[in-house]
CSV table of C-alpha atoms in Angstrom, one decimal:
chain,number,residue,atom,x,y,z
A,1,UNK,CA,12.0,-7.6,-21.5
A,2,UNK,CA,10.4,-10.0,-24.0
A,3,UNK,CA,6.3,-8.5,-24.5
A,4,UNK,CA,3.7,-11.1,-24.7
A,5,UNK,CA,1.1,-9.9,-27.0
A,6,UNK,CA,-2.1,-10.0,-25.7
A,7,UNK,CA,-4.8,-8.2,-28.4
A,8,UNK,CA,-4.5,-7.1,-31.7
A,9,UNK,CA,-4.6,-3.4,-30.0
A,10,UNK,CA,-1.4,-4.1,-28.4
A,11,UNK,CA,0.4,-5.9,-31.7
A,12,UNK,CA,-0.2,-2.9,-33.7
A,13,UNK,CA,0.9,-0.4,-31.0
A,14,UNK,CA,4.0,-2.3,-30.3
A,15,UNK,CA,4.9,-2.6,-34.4
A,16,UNK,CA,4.1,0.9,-35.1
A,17,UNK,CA,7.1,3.1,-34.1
A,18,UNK,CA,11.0,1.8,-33.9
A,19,UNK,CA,12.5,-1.2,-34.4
A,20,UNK,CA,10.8,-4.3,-33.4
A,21,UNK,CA,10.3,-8.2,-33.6
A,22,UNK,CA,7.9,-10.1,-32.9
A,23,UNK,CA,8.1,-14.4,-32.5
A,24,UNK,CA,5.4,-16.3,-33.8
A,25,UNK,CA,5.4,-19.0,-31.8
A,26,UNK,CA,3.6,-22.4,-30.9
A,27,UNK,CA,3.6,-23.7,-26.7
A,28,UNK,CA,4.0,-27.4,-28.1
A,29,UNK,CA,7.1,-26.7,-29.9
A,30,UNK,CA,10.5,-27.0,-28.5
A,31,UNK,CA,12.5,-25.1,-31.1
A,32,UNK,CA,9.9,-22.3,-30.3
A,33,UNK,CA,10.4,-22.5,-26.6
A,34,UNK,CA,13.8,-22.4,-27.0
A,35,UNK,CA,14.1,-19.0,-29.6
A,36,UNK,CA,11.8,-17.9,-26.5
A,37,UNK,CA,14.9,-18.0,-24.6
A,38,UNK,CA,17.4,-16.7,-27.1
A,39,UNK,CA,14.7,-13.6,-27.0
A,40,UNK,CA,14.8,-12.9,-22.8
A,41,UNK,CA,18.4,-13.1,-23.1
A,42,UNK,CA,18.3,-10.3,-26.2
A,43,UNK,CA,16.2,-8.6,-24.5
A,44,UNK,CA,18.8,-7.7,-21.9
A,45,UNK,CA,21.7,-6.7,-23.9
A,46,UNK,CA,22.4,-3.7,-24.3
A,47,UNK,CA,22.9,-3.4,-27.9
A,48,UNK,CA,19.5,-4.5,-28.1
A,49,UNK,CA,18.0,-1.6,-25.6
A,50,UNK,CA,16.0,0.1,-28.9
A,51,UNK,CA,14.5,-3.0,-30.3
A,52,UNK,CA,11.1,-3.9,-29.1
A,53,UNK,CA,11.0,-8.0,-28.9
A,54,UNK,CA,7.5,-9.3,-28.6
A,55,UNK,CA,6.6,-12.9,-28.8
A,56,UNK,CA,2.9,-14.0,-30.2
A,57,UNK,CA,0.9,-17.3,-29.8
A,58,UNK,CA,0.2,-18.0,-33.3
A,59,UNK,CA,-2.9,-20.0,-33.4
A,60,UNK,CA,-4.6,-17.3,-30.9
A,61,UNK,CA,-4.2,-14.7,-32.9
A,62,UNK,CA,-5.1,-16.1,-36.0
A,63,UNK,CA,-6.1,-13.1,-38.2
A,64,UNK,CA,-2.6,-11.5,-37.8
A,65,UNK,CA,-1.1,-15.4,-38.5
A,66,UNK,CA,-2.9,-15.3,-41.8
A,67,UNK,CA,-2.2,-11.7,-42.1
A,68,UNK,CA,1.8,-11.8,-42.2
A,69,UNK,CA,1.7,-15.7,-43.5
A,70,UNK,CA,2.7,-17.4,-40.4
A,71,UNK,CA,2.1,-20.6,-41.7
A,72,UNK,CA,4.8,-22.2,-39.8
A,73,UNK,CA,6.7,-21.5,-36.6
A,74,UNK,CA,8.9,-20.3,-35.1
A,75,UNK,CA,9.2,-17.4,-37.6
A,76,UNK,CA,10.0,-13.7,-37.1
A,77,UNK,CA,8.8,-10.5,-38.8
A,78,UNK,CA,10.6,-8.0,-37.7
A,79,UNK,CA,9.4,-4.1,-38.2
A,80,UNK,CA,10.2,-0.7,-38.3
A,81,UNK,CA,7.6,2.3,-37.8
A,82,UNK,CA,5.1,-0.6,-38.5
A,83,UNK,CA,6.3,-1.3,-42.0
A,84,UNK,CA,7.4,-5.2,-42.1
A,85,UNK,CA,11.1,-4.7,-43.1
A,86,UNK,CA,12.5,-8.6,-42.6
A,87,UNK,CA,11.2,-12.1,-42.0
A,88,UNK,CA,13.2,-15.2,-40.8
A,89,UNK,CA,11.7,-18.5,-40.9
A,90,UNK,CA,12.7,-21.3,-38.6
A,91,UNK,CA,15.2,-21.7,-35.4
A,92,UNK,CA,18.0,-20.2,-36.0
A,93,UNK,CA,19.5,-17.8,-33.4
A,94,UNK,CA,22.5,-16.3,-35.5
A,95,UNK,CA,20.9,-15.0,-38.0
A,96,UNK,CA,18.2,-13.7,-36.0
A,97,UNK,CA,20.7,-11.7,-34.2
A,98,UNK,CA,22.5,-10.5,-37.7
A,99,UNK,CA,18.9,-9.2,-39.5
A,100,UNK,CA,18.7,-7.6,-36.0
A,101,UNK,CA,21.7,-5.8,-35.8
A,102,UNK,CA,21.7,-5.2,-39.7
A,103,UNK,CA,18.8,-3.1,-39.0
A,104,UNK,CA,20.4,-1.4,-36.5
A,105,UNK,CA,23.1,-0.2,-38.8
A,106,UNK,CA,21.2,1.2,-41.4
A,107,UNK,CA,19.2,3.5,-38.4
A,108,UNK,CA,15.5,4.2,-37.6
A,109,UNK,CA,15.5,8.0,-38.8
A,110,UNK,CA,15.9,8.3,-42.4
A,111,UNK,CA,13.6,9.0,-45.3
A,112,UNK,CA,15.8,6.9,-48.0
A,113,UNK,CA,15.7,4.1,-45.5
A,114,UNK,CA,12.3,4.0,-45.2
A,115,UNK,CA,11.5,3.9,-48.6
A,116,UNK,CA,14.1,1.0,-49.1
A,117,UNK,CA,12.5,-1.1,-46.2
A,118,UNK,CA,8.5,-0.6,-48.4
A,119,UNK,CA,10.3,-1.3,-51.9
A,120,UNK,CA,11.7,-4.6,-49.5
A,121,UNK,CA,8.1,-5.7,-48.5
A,122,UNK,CA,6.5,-4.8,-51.7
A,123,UNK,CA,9.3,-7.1,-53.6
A,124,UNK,CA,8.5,-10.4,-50.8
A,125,UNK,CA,5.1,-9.9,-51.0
A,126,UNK,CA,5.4,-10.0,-54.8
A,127,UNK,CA,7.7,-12.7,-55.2
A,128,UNK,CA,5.8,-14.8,-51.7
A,129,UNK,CA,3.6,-17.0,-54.3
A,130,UNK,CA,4.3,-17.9,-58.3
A,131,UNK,CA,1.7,-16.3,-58.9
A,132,UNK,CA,0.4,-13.3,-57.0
A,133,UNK,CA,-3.0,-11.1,-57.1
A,134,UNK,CA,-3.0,-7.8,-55.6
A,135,UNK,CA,-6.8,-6.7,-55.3
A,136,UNK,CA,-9.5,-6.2,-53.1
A,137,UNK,CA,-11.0,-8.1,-51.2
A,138,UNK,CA,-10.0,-12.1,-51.0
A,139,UNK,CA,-10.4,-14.9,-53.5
A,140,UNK,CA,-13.0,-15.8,-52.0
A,141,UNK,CA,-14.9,-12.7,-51.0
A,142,UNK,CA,-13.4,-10.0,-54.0
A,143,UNK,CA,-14.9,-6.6,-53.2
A,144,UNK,CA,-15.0,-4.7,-56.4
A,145,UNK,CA,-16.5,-5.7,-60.0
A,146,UNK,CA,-13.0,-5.8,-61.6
A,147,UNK,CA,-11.4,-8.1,-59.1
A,148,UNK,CA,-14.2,-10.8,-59.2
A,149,UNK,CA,-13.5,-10.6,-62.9
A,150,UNK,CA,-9.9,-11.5,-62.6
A,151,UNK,CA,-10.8,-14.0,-60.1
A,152,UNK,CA,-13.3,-15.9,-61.9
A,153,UNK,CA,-11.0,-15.4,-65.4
A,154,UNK,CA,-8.2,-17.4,-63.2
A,155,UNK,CA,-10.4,-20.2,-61.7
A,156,UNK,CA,-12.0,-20.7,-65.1
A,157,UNK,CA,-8.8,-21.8,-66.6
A,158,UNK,CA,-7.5,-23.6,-63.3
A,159,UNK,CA,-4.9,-21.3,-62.5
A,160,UNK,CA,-3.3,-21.6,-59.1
A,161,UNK,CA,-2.9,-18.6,-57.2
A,162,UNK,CA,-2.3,-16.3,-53.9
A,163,UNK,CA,-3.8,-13.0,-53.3
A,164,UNK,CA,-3.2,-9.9,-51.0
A,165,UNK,CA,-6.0,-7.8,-50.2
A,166,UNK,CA,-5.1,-4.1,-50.7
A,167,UNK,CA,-7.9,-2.6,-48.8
A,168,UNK,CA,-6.3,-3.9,-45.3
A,169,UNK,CA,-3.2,-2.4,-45.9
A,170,UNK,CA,-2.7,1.1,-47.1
A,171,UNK,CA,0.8,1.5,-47.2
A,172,UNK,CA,0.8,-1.4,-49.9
A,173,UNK,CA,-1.9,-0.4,-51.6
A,174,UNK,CA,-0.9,3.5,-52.1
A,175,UNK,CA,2.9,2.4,-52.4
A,176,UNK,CA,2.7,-0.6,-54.9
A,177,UNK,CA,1.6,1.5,-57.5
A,178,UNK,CA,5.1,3.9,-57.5
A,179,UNK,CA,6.8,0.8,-57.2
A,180,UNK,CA,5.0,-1.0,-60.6
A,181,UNK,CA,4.2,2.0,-62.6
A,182,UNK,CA,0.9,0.7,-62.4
A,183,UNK,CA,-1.7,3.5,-61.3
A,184,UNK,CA,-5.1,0.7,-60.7
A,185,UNK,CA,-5.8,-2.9,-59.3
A,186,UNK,CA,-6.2,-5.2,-59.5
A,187,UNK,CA,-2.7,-6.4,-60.4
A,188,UNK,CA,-1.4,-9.7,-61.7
A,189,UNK,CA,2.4,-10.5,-61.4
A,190,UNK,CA,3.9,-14.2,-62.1
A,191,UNK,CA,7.3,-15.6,-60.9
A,192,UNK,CA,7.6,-11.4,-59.6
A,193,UNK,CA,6.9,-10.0,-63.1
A,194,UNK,CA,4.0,-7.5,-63.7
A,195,UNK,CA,1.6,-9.3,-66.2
A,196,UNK,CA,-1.1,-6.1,-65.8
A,197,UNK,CA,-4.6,-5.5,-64.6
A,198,UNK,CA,-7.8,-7.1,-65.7
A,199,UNK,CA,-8.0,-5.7,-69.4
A,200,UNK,CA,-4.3,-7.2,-70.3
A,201,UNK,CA,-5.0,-10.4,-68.5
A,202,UNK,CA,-8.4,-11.0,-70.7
A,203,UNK,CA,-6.4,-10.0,-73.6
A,204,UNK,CA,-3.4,-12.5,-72.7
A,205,UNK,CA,-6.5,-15.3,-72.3
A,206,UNK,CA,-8.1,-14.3,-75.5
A,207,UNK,CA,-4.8,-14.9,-77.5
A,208,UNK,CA,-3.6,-17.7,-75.9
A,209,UNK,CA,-0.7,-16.4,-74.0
A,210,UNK,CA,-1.9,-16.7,-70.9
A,211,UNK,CA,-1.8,-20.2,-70.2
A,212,UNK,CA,1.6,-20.1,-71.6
A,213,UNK,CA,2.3,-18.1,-69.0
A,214,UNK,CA,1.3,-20.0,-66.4
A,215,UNK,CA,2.5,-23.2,-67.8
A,216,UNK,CA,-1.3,-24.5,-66.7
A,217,UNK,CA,-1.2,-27.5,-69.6
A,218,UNK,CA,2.3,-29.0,-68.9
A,219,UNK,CA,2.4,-28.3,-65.3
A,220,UNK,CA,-0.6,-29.5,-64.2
A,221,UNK,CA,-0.3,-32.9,-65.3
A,222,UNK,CA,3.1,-33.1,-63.9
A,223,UNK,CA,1.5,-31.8,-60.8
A,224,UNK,CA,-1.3,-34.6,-60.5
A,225,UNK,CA,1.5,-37.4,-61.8
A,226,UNK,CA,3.7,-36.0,-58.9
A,227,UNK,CA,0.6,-36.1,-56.4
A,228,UNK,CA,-0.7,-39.4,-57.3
A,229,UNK,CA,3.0,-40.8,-56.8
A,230,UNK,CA,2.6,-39.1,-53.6
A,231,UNK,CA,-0.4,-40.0,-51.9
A,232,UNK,CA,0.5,-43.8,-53.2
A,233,UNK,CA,4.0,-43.5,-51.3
A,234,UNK,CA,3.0,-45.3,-48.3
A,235,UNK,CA,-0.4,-47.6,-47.2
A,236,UNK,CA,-1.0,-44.9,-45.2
A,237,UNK,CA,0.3,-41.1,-46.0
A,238,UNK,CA,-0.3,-38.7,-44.0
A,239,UNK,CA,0.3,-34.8,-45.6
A,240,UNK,CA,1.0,-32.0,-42.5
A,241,UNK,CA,2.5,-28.8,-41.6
A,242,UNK,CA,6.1,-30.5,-40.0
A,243,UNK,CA,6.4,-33.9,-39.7
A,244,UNK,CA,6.4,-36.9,-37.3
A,245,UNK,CA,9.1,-35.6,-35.0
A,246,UNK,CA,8.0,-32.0,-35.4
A,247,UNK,CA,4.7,-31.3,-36.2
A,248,UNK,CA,5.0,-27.8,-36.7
A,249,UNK,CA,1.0,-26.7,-36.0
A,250,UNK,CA,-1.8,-27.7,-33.3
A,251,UNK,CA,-3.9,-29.7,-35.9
A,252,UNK,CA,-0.7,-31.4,-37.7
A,253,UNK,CA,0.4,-32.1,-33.7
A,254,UNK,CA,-3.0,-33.5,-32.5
A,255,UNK,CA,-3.1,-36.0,-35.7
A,256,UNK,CA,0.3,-37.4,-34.9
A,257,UNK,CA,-0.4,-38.6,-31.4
A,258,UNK,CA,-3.9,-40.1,-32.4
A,259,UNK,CA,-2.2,-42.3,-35.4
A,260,UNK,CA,1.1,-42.8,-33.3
A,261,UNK,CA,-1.3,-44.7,-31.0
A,262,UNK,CA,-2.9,-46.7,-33.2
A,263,UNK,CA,0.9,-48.6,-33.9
A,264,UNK,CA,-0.1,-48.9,-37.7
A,265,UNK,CA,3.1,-47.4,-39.7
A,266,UNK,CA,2.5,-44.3,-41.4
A,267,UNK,CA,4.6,-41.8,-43.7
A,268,UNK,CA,4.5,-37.8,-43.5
A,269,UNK,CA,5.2,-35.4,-46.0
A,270,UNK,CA,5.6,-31.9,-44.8
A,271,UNK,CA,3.4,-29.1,-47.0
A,272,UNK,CA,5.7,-26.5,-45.7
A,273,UNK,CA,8.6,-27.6,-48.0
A,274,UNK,CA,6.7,-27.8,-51.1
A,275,UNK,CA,4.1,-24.9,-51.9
A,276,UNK,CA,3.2,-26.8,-55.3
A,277,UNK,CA,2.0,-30.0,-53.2
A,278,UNK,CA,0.5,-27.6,-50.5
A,279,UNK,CA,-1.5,-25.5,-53.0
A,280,UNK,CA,-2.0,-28.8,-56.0
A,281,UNK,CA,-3.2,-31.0,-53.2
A,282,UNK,CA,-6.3,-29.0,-52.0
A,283,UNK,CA,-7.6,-29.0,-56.0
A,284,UNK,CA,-6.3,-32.8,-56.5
A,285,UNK,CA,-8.2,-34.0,-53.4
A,286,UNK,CA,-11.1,-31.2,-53.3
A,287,UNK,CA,-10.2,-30.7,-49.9
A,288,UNK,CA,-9.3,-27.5,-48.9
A,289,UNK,CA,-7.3,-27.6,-45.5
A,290,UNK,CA,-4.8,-29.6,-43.7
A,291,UNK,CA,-3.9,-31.9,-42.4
A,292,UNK,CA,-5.1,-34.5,-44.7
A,293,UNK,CA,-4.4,-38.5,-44.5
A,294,UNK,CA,-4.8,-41.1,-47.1
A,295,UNK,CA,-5.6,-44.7,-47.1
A,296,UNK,CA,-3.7,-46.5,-50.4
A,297,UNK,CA,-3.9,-43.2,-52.3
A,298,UNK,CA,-7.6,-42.6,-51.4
A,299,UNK,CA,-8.1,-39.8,-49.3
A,300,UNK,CA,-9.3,-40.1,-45.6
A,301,UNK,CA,-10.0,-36.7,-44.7
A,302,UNK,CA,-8.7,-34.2,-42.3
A,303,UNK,CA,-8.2,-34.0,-38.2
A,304,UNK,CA,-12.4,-34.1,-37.5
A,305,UNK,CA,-12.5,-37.0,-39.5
A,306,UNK,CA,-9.6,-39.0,-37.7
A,307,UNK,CA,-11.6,-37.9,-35.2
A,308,UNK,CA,-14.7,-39.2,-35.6
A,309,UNK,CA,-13.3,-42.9,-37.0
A,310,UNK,CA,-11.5,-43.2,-33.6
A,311,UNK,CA,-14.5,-42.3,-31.6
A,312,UNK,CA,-16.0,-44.6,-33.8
A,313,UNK,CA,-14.1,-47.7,-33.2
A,314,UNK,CA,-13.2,-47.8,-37.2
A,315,UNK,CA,-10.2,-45.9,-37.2
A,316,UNK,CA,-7.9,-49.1,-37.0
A,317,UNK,CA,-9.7,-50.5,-39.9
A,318,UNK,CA,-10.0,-47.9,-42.0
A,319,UNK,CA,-6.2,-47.4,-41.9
A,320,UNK,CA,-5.7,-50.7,-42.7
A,321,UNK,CA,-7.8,-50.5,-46.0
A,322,UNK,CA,-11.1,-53.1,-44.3
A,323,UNK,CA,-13.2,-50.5,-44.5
C-alpha cells in the first residue's frame, strides 16, 4: 500500500524507523502520476513487503519541500531509521527499483551501516551547492553572532551561496563535526572542501584568497555576459522550473497556460538545469523568485505580475514591447 502523507506528524513517523520512500509529487504532472503507479504496483511485491512507500504533495507541504530540496518533481528521498540515505531525481522507474533493492542488501540492522548511510547525507548535503554554509539559522534569519558574521562577510563581497541550518537537524549538526574534524560552526566548504569557520574565512578575505577561492571576479562577469545573452535570447523569455511541455511546478504551470493564450511566441529556459542561472539570475534581475519573464531582455516580473497585466488588458502589449 502506497501512504498518502497527510501532516508533518505523519511524515516524520513514517521516515523514522525502517526502510522507506517517500515521492514528491505534483497532481498536474504526468510523469508524477505515472511513478504514482510504478509505486501501488511496488507496494505489492513481495520483495518490497519491508519498505514503507509514501507519496507527498509537494507544494502542500511546503516546509518539508524546502527542507529535503524538492525543488522539482517527481523526486524520491528514500530513508532509513529517519536518516535520508538516497535521493533520485526525475521519472525513472529502474533505478528507483535498483536504490530500492540496493538498500535492501546492505540491511536495516547494522551499526557500520548506519554510519555509512550519515557520512552519505553529510557528503550530498556538502557537495548539494558550490558553495555551502552550515550554521544556524538561515541566510536570511542567522541565529547566532558568529553566523551573521560569515553571512554578512559573504554578501559583502557578492558571494553566491546555500546554507543548511544546523539547529533543525541534530543528527547533522552533532555528526558533521566527526565527519570534518571540525568541533564549531559555522562551517564554510566550497566545490565539497572544508575552507573553516568564521576566523579562517576573515583571514582568507583579509589576504585576498578568498575571492580566489570563489572565483567571484572572473566568474561573475562571465555570469552576467552569460545572463544578458540569455534574457536577450528570445523577444520574449520566459525563465521556469520545466519548460513549455513540462512545467515542472504550480507557478511555472499556471504562467504557461496564461502566455500560451495570448498566441505571442515565447522561449523557456528551465532553472532546474543550470543552478548558476537559477541562483545568478535572482542577483542580475534583483528579483528573488520564479518564475520570471522578460520583455527584450528587460524584466517583466513574476506570476502576480502576469497576473495583473492580463487582468489589466496590457498583457498583450507589454509582451510585444508597446508598453
Amino acid at each position: 500500500m502506497v501512504t498518502s502523507i497527510t501532516s508533518d506528524t505523519e511524515f516524520d513517523a513514517l521516515k523514522s524507523n525502517g526502510l522507506s520512500v517517500v515521492h514528491f509529487y505534483a497532481d498536474w504532472s504526468e510523469p508524477c502520476q505515472h511513478m504514482n503507479n510504478i509505486l501501488a504496483d511496488l507496494a505489492l511485491e513481495d520483495e518490497f513487503r519491508n519498505v514503507k512507500i509514501a507519496k507527498c504533495l509537494a507544494e502542500d507541504f511546503a516546509e518539508i519541500s524546502l527542507k529535503y530540496n524538492v525543488s522539482a518533481v517527481p523526486k524520491f528521498i528514500l530513508f532509513r531509521n529517519g536518516v535520508q540515505v538516497d535521493v533520485l531525481d526525475g521519472a525513472d522507474p529502474i533505478q528507483l527499483n535498483k536504490k530500492i533493492q540496493a538498500l535492501l542488501t546492505k540491511g536495516d540492522n547494522k551499526k557500520d551501516q548506519k554510519e555509512e548511510d550519515i557520512n552519505l547525507r553529510l557528503k550530498s548535503l556538502i557537495n548539494s551547492a558550490p558553495v555551502m554554509l552550515f550554521m544556524k539559522g538561515s541566510k536570511s534569519e542567522p541565529k547566532c553572532k558568529f553566523s551573521t558574521a560569515i553571512v554578512n562577510l559573504l554578501k559583502e563581497i557578492g558571494a553566491e551561496f546555500s546554507t543548511f541550518d544546523i539547529l533543525q537537524d541534530q543528527v547533522v549538526r552533532e555528526k558533521l563535526k566527526t565527519y570534518s574534524n571540525w568541533p564549531t560552526y559555522p562551517q564554510l566548504y566550497i566545490n565539497g572542501e572544508l575552507i573553516g569557520g568564521l576566523d579562517i574565512v576573515k583571514e582568507l578575505k583579509e589576504n585576498g584568497e578568498l575571492n580566489d577561492l570563489l572565483k567571484l571576479e572572473n566568474s561573475k562577469a562571465n555570469l552576467n555576459d552569460r545572463l544578458k545573452l540569455l534574457t536577450h535570447k528570445s523577444d520574449v523569455m520566459v525563465f521556469i522550473k520545466g519548460n513549455k511541455q513540462l512545467a515542472r511546478c504550480g507557478f511555472s504551470n499556471q504562467l504557461i497556460q496564461i502566455l500560451n493564450q495570448t498566441g505571442i511566441d515565447y522561449e523557456t529556459f528551465d532553472i532546474l538545469s543550470d543552478e548558476e542561472v537559477r541562483q545568478g539570475l535572482k542577483v542580475y534581475s534583483e528579483w528573488p523568485t520564479y518564475p520570471q519573464v522578460y520583455v527584450k531582455g528587460s524584466l517583466i516580473g513574476g506570476l502576480d505580475i502576469i497576473k495583473e497585466l492580463k487582468e489589466g488588458g496590457e498583457l498583450i502589449a507589454t509582451l510585444k514591447g508597446e508598453v
